[in-house]
PDB file of C-alpha atoms in Angstrom:
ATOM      1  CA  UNK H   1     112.803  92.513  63.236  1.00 63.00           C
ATOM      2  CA  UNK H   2     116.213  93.393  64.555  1.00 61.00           C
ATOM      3  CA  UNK H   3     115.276  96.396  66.040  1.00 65.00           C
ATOM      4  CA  UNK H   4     112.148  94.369  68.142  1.00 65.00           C
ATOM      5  CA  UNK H   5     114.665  91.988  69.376  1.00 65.00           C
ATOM      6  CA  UNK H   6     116.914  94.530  70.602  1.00 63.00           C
ATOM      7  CA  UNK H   7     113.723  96.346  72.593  1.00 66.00           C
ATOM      8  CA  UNK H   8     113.052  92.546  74.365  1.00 67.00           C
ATOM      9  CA  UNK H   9     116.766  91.638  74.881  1.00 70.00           C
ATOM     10  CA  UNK H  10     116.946  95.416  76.486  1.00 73.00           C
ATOM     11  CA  UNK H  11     113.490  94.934  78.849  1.00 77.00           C
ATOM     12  CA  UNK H  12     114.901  91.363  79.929  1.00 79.00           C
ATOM     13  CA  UNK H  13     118.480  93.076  80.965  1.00 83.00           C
ATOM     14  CA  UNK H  14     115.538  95.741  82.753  1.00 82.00           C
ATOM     15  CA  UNK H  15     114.435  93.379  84.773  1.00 84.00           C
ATOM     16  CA  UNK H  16     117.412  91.434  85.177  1.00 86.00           C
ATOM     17  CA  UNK H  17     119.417  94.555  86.679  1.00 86.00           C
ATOM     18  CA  UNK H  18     115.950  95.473  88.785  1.00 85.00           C
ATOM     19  CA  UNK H  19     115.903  92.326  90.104  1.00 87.00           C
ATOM     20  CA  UNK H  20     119.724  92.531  91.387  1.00 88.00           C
ATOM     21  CA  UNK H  21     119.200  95.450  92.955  1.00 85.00           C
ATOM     22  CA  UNK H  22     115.533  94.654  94.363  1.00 87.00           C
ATOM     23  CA  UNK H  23     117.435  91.911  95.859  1.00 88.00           C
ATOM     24  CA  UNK H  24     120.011  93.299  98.412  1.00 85.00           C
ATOM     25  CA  UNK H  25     117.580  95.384 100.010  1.00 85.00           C
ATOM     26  CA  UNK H  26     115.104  93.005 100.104  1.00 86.00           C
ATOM     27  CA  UNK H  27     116.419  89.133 100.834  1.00 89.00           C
ATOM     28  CA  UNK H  28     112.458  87.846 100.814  1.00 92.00           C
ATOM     29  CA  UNK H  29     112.428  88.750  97.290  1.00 93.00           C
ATOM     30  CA  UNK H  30     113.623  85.142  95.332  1.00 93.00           C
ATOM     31  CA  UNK H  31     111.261  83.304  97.223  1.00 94.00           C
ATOM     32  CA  UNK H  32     107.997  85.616  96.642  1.00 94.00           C
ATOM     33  CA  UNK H  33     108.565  85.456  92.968  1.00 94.00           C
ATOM     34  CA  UNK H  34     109.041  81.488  93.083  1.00 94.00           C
ATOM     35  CA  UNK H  35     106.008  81.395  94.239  1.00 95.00           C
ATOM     36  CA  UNK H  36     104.228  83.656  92.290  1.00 95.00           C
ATOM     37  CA  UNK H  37     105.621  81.321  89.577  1.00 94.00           C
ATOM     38  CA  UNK H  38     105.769  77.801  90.653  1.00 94.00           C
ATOM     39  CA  UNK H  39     101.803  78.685  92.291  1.00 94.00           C
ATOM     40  CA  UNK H  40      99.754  79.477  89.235  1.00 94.00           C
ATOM     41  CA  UNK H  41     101.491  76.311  87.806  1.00 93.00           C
ATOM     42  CA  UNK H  42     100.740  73.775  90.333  1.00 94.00           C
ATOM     43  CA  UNK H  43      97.225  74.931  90.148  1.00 93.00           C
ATOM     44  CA  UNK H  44      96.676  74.312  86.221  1.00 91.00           C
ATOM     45  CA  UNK H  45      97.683  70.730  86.511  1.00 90.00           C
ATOM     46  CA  UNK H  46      95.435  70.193  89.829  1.00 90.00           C
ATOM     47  CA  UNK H  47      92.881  71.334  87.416  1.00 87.00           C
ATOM     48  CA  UNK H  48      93.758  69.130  84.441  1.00 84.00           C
ATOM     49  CA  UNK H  49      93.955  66.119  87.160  1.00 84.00           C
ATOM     50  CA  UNK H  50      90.524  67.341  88.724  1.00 83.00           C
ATOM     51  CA  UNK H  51      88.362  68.625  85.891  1.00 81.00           C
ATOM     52  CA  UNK H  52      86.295  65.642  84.056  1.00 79.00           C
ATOM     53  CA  UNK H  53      87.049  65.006  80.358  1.00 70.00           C
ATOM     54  CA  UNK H  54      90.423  65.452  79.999  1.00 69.00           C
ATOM     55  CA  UNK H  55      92.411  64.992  77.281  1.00 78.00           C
ATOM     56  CA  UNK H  56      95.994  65.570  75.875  1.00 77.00           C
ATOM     57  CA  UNK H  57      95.314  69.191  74.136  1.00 80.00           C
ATOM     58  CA  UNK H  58      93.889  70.240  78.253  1.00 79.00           C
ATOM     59  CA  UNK H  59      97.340  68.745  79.820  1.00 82.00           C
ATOM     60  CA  UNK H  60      99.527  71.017  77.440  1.00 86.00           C
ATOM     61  CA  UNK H  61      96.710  73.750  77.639  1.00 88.00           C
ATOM     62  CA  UNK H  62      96.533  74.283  81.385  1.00 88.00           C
ATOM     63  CA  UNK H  63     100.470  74.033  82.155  1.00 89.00           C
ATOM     64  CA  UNK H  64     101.171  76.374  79.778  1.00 93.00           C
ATOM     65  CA  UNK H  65      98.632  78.626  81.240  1.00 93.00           C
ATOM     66  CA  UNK H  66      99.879  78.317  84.842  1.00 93.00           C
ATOM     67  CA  UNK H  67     103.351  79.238  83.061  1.00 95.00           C
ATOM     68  CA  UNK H  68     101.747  82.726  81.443  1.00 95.00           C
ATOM     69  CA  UNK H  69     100.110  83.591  84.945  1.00 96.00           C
ATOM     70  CA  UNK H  70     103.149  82.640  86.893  1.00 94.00           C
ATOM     71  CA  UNK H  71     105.478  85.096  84.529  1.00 94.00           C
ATOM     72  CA  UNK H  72     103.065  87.707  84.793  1.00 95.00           C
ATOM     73  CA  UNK H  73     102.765  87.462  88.324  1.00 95.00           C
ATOM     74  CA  UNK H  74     106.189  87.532  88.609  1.00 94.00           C
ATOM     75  CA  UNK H  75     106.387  90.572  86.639  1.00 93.00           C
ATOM     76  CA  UNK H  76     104.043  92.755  88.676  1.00 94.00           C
ATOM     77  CA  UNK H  77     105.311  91.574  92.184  1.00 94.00           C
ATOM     78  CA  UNK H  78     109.277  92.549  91.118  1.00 92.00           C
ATOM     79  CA  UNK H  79     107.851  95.641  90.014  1.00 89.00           C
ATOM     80  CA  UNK H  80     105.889  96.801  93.152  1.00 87.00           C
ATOM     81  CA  UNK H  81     108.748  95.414  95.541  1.00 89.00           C
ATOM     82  CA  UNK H  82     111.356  97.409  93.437  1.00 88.00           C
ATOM     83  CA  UNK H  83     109.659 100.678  93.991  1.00 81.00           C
ATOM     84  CA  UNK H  84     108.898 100.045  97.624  1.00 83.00           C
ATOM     85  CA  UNK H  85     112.171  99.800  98.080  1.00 85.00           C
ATOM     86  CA  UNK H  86     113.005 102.814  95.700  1.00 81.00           C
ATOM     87  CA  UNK H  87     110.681 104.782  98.234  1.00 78.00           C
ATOM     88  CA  UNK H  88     112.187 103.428 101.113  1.00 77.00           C
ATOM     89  CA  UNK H  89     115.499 104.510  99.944  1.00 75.00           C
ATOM     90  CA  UNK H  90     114.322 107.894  99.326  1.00 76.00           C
ATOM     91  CA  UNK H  91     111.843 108.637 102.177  1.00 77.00           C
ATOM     92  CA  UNK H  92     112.593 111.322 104.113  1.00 74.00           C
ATOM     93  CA  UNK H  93     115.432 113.250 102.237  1.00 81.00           C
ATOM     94  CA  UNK H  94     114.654 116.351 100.335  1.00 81.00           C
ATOM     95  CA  UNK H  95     113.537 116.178  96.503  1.00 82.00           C
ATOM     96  CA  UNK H  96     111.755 112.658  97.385  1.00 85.00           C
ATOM     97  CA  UNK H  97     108.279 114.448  96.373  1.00 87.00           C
ATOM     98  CA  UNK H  98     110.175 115.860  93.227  1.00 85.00           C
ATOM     99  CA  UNK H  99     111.000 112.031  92.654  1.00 82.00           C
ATOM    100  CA  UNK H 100     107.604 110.365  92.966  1.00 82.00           C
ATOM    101  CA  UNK H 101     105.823 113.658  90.759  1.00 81.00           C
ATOM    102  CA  UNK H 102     107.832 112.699  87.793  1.00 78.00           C
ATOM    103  CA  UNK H 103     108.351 109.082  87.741  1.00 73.00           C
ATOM    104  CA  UNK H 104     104.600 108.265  89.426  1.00 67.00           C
ATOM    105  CA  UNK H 105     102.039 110.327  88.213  1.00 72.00           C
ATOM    106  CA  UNK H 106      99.592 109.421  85.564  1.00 69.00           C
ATOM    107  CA  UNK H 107      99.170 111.413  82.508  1.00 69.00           C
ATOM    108  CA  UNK H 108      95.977 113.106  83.959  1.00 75.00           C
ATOM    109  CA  UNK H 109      98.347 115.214  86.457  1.00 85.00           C
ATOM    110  CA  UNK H 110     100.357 117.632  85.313  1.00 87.00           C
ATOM    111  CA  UNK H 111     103.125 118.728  87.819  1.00 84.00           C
ATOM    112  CA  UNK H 112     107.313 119.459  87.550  1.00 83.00           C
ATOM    113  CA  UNK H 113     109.488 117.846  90.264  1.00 85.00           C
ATOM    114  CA  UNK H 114     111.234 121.393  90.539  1.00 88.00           C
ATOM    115  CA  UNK H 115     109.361 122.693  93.407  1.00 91.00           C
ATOM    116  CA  UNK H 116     107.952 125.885  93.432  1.00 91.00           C
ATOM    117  CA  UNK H 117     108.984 127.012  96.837  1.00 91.00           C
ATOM    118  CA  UNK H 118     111.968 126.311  98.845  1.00 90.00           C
ATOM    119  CA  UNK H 119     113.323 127.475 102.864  1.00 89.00           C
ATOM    120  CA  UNK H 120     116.988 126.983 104.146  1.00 89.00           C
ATOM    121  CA  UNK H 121     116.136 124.134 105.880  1.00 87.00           C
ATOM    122  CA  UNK H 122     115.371 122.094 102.289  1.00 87.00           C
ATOM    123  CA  UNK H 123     111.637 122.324 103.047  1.00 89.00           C
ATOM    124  CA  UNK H 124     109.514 122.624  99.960  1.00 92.00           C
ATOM    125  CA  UNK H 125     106.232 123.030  98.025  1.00 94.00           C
ATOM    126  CA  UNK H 126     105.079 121.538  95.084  1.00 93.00           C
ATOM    127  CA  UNK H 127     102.274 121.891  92.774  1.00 93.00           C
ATOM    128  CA  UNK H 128     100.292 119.862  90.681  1.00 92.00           C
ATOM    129  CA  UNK H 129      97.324 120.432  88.969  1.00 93.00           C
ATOM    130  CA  UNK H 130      95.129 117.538  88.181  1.00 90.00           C
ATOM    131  CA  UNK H 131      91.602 116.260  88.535  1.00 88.00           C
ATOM    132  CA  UNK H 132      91.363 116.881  91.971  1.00 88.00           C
ATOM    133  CA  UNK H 133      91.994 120.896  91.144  1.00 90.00           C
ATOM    134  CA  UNK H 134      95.198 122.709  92.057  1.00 93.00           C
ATOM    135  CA  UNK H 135      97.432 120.935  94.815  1.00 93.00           C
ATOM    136  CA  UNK H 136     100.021 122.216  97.088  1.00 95.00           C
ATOM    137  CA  UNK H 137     102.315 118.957  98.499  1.00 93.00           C
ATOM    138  CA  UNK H 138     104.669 120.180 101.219  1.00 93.00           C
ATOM    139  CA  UNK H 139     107.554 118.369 101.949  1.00 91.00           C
ATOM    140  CA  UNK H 140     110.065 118.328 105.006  1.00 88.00           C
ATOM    141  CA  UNK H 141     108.478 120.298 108.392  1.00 87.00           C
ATOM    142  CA  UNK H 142     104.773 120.279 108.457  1.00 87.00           C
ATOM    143  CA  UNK H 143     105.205 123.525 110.935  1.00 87.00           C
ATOM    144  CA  UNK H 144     107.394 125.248 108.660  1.00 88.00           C
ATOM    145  CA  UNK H 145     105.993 124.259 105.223  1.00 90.00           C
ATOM    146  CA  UNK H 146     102.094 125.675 106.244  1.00 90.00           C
ATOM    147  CA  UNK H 147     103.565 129.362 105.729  1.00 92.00           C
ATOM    148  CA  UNK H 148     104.930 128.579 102.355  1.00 93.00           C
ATOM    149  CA  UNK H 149     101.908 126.490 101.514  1.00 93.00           C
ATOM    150  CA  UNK H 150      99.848 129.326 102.162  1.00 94.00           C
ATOM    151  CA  UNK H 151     101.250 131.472 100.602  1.00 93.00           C
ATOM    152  CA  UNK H 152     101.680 130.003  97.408  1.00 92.00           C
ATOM    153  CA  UNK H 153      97.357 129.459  97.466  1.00 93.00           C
ATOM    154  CA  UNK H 154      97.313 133.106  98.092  1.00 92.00           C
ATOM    155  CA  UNK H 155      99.277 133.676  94.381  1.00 91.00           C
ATOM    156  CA  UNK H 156      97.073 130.711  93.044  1.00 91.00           C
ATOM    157  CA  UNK H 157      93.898 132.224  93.917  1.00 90.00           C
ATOM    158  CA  UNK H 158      95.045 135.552  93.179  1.00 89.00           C
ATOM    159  CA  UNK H 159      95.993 134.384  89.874  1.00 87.00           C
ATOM    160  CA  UNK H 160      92.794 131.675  89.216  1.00 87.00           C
ATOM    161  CA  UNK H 161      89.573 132.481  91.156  1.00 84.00           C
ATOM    162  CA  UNK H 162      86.937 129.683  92.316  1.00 83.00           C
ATOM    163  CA  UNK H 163      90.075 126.864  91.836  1.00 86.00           C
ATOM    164  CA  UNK H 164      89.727 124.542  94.277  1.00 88.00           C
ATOM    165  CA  UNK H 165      93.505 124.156  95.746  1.00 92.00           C
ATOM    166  CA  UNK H 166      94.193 121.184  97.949  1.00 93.00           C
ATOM    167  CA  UNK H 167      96.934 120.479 100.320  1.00 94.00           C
ATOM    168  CA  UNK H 168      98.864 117.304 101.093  1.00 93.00           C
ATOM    169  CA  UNK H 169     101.581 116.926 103.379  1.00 93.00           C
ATOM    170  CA  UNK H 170     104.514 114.229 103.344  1.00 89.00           C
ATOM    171  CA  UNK H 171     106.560 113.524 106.189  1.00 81.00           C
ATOM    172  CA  UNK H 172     106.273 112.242 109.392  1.00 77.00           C
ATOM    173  CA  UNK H 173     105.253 114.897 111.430  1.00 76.00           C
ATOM    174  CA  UNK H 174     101.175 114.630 112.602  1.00 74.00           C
ATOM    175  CA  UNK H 175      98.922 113.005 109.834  1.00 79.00           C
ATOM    176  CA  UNK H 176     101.653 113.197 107.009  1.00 84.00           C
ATOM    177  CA  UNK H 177     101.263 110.958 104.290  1.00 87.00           C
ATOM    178  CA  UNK H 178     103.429 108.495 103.233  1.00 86.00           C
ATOM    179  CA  UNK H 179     105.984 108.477 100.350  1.00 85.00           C
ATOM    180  CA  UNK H 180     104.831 105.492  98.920  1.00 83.00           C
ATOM    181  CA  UNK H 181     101.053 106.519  99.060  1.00 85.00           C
ATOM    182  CA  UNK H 182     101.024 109.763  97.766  1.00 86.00           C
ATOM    183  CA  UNK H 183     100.286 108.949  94.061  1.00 85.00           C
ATOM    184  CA  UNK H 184      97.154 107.156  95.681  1.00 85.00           C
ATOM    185  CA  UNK H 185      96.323 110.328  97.797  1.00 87.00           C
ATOM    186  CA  UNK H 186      96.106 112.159  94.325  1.00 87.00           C
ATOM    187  CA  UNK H 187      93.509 110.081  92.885  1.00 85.00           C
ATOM    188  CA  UNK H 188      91.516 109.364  95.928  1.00 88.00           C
ATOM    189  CA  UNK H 189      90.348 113.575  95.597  1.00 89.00           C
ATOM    190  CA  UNK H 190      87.308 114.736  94.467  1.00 90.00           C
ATOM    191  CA  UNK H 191      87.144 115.681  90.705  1.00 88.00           C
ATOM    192  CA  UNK H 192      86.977 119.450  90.686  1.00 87.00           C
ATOM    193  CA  UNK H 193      88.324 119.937  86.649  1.00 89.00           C
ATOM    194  CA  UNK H 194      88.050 118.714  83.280  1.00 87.00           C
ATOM    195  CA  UNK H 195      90.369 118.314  80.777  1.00 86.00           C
ATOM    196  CA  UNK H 196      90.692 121.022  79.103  1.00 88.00           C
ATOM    197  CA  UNK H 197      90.345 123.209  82.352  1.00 88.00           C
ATOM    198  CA  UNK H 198      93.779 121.436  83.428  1.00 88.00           C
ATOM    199  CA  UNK H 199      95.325 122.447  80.815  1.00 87.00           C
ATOM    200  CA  UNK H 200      94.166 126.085  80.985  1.00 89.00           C
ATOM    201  CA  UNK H 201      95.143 126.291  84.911  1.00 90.00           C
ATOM    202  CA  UNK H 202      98.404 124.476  84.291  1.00 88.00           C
ATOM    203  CA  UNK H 203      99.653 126.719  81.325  1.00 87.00           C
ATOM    204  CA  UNK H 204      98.373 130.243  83.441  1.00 87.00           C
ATOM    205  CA  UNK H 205     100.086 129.520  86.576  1.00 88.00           C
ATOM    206  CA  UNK H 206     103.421 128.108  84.359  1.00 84.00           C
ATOM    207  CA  UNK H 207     103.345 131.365  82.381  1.00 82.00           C
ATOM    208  CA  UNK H 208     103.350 133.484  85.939  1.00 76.00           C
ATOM    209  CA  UNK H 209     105.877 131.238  88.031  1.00 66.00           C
ATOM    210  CA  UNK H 210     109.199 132.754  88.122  1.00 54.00           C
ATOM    211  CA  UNK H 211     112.847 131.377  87.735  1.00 44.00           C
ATOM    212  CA  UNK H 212     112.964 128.178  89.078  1.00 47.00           C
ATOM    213  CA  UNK H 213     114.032 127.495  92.502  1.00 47.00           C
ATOM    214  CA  UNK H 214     115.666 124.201  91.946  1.00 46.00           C
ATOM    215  CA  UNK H 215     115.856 120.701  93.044  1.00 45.00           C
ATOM    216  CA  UNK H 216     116.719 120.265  96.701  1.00 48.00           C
ATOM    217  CA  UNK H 217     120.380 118.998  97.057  1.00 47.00           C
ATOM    218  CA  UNK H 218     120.824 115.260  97.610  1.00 44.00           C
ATOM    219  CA  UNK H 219     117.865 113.771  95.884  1.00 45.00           C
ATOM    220  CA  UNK H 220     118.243 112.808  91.737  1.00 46.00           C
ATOM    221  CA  UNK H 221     114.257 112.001  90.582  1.00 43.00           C
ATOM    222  CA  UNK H 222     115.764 109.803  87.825  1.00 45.00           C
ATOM    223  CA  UNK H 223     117.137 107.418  90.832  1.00 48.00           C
ATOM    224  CA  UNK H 224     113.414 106.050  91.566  1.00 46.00           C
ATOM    225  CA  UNK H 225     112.588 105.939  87.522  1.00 46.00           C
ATOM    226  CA  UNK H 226     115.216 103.404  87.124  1.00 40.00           C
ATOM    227  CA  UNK H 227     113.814 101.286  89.855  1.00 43.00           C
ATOM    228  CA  UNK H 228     110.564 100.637  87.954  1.00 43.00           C
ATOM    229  CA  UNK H 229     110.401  97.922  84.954  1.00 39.00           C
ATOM    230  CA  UNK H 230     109.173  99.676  81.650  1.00 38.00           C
TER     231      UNK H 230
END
């Protein structure tokens, strides 16, 4: 019992401290979530005044539903306005992809946020291998990632024949992606492997990568993580 009402005192300080932060960077934010609160309520008593046969049980019954929507509503809008402004905070430098592969992805992708190739300039690819086959998301110059993408599908197919290997680029160079919509991009593919077959193409290309290149200076994944209400 104790140990439950530690978890829900803990999630409330969550939100508490998300919401604080949420808030400098975006001043809109109190008055979107009184209305996602104050709006589902309003509506369950227009309904209890409007709806025919009503009686005492439907005028505690419909406020208190309007009150469950409204926190609820509240809930998802903090969360989705505190991680567009965890991506806006992080757009642009390097280790961002890093960042959004290990606090964003669903379970079906299986990625690090250690990228697998790395240039002078802090330009970098990383790989994930999900549903949508083996994919390659370049990060920094589009011009000067292309070489290092390729290359790195040149070890994959080399290493995996007849694996489909996509490429996604994020930045803001020519049709780059956006931070914020990458996770999206990932699902959106084509399924091109199971489950199982994810696992067997994620563990062969892990046993044949090398040391590990390293997290691009100036960019700490766990940063966006604790932007996002558990």
């Amino acid at each position: 019992m104790a140990e439950k009402k530690a978890k829900r005192t803990g999630r409330i300080k969550q939100m508490i401290e998300i919401y604080r932060t949420t808030k400098v960077h975006d001043r809109n934010l109190p008055l979107a979530l009184l209305a996602c609160f104050l709006g589902p309520i309003a509506v369950a008593v227009l309904l209890a005044l409007l709806l025919p046969g009503g009686t005492w049980f439907s005028w505690i019954l419909w406020p208190l539903t309007g009150v469950l929507i409204g926190i609820l509503l509240v809930m998802i809008v903090l969360g989705r306005r505190a991680e567009k402004v965890a991506y806006n905070q992080i757009e642009g430098r390097p280790g961002a992809v890093g960042a959004v592969i290990q606090s964003s992805l669903r379970r079906s992708w299986r990625g690090s946020e250690t990228p697998i190739a790395i240039n002078r300039n802090q330009d970098a690819v990383y790989r994930v291998i999900g549903r949508g086959g083996v994919v390659l998301i370049s990060e920094g110059s589009q011009q000067r990632t292309q070489r290092m993408a390729a290359d790195e599908e040149r070890k994959v197919k080399r290493a995996l024949q007849g694996v489909k290997v996509v490429h996604l680029y994020v930045g803001p160079d020519g049709d780059g992606i956006p931070l914020a919509k990458l996770s999206k991009a990932l699902v959106k593919l084509k399924p091109a492997l199971n489950r199982n077959e994810i696992a067997a193409v994620y563990n062969r290309l892990s046993s044949l990568q090398g040391t590990p290149v390293g997290i691009p200076k100036g960019m700490d994944p766990n940063k966006v993580r604790s932007q996002r209400p558990r």
